[in-house]
mmCIF file of C-alpha atoms in Angstrom:
data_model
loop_
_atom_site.group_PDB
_atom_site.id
_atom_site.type_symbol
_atom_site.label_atom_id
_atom_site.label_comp_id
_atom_site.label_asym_id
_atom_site.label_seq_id
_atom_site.Cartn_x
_atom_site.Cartn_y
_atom_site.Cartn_z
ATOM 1 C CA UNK A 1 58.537 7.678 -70.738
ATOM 2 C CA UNK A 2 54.776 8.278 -71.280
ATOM 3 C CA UNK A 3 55.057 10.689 -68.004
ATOM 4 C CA UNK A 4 58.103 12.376 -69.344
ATOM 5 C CA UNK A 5 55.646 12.977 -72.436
ATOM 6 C CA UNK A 6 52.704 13.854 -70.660
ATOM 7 C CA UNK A 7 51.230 11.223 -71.918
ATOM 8 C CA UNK A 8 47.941 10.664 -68.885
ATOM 9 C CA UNK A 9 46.481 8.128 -70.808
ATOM 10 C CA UNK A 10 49.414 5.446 -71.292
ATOM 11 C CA UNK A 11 50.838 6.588 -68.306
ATOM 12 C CA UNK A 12 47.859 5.035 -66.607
ATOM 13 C CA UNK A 13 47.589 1.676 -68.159
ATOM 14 C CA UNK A 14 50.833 0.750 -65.799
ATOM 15 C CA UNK A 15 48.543 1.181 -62.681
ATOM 16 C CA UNK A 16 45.791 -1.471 -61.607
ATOM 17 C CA UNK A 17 42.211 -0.572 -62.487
ATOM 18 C CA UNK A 18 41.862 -1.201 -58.518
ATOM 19 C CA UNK A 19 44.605 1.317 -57.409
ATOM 20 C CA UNK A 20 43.574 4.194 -59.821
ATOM 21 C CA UNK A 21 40.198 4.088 -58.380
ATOM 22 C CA UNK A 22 41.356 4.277 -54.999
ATOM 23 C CA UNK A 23 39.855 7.671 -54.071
ATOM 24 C CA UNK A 24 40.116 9.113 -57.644
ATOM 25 C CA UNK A 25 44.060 8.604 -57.613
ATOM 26 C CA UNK A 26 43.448 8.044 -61.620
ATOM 27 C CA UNK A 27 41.542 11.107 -62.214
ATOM 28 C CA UNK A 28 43.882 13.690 -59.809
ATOM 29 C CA UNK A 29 47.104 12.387 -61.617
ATOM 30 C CA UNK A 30 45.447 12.725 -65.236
ATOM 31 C CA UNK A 31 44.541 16.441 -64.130
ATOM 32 C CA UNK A 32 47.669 16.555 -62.441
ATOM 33 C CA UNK A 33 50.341 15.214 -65.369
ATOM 34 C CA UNK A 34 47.732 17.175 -68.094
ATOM 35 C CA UNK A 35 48.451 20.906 -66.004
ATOM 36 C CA UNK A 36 52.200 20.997 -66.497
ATOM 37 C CA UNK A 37 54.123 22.624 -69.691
ATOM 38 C CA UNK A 38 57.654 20.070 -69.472
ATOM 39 C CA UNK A 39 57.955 17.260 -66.831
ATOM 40 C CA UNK A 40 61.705 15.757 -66.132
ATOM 41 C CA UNK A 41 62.511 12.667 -64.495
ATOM 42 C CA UNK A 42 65.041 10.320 -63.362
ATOM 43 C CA UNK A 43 64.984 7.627 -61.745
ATOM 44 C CA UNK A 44 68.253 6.345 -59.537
ATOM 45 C CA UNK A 45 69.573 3.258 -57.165
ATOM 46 C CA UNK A 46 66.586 0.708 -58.302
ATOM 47 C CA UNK A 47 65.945 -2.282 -56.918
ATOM 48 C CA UNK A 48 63.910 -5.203 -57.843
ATOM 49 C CA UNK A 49 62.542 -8.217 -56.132
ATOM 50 C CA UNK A 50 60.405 -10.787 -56.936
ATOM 51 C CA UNK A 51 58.350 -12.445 -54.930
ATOM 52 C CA UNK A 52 57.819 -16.467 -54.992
ATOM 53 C CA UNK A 53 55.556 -17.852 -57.723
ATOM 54 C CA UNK A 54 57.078 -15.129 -60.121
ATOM 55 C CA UNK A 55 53.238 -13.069 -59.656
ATOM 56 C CA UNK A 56 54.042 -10.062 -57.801
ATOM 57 C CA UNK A 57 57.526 -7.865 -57.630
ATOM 58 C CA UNK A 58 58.700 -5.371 -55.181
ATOM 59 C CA UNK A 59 60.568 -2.298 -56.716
ATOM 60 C CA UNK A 60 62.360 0.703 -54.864
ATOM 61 C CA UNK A 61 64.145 3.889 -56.388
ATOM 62 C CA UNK A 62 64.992 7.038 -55.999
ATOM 63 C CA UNK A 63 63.083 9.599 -58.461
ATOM 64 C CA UNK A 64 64.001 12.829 -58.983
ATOM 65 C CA UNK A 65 61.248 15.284 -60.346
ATOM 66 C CA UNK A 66 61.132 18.866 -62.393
ATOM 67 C CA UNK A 67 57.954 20.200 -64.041
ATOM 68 C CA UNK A 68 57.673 23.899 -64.339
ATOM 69 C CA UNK A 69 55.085 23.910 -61.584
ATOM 70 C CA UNK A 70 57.641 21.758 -59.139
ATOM 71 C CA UNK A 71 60.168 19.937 -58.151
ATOM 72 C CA UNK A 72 61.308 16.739 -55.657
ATOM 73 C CA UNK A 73 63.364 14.070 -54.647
ATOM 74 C CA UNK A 74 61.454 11.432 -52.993
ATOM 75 C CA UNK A 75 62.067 7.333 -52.381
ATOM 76 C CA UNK A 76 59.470 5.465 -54.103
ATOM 77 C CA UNK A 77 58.357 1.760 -53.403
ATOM 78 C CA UNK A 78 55.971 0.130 -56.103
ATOM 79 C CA UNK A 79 53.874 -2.738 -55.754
ATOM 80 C CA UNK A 80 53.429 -5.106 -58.364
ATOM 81 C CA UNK A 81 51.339 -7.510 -59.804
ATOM 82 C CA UNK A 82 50.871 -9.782 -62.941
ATOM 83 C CA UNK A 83 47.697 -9.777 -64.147
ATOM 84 C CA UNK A 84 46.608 -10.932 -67.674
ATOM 85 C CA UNK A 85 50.261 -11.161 -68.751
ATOM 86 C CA UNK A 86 50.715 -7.563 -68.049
ATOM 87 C CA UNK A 87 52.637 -5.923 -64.932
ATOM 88 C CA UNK A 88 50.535 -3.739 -63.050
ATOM 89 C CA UNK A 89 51.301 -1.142 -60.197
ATOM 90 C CA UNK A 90 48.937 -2.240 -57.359
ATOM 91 C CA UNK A 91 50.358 -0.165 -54.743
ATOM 92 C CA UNK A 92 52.784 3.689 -54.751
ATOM 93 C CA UNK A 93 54.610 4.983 -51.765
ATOM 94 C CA UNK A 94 56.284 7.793 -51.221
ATOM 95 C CA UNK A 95 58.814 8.818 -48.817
ATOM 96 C CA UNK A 96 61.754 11.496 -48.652
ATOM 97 C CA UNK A 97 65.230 9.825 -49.291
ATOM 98 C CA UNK A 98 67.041 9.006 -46.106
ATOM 99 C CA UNK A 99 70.533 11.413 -46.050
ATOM 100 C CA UNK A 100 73.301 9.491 -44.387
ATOM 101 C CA UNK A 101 74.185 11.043 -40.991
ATOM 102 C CA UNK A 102 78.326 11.426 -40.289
ATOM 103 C CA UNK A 103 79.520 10.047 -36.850
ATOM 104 C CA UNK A 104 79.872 12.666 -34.038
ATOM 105 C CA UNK A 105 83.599 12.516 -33.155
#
């Protein structure tokens, strides 16, 4: 929602103070969500898992992307942690979607 809306600043509080400082990840995707005129998503085939002691979660999707500057489909896996009684992403990967392959008869 808050990157649908273009919304930097709440869009950020979802990451960990750690991770958005990471080589000035927070400050390129502020400039980054801040430079487009519309941004679309949706987000497809999600999965969730938790790991034990209920303080960290594993969560995998597909995400497809429009702004008017661009536009992708990738497979994203998020890192998560519980810190303060608030989820926080820790770690974001990227990857292109895998395309099933057809049997060669």
């Amino acid at each position: 929602h808050d990157w649908r809306n273009r919304d930097a600043s709440s869009f950020l509080t979802h990451y960990s103070p750690v991770f958005l400082n990471a080589a000035g990840w927070g400050e390129s995707k502020r400039r980054n969500i801040e430079n487009k005129d519309w941004i679309k998503l949706d987000l497809r085939d999600i999965s969730l898992f938790m790991y034990p002691g209920g303080q960290m979660a594993y969560t995998e999707f597909v995400q497809d992307y429009a702004s008017d500057r661009l536009s992708s489909q990738s497979r994203k896996r998020l890192y998560w942690q519980q810190n303060d009684g608030a989820w926080r992403i820790v770690l974001e990967r990227a990857a292109e979607p895998v395309t099933p392959r057809h049997a060669n008869r």
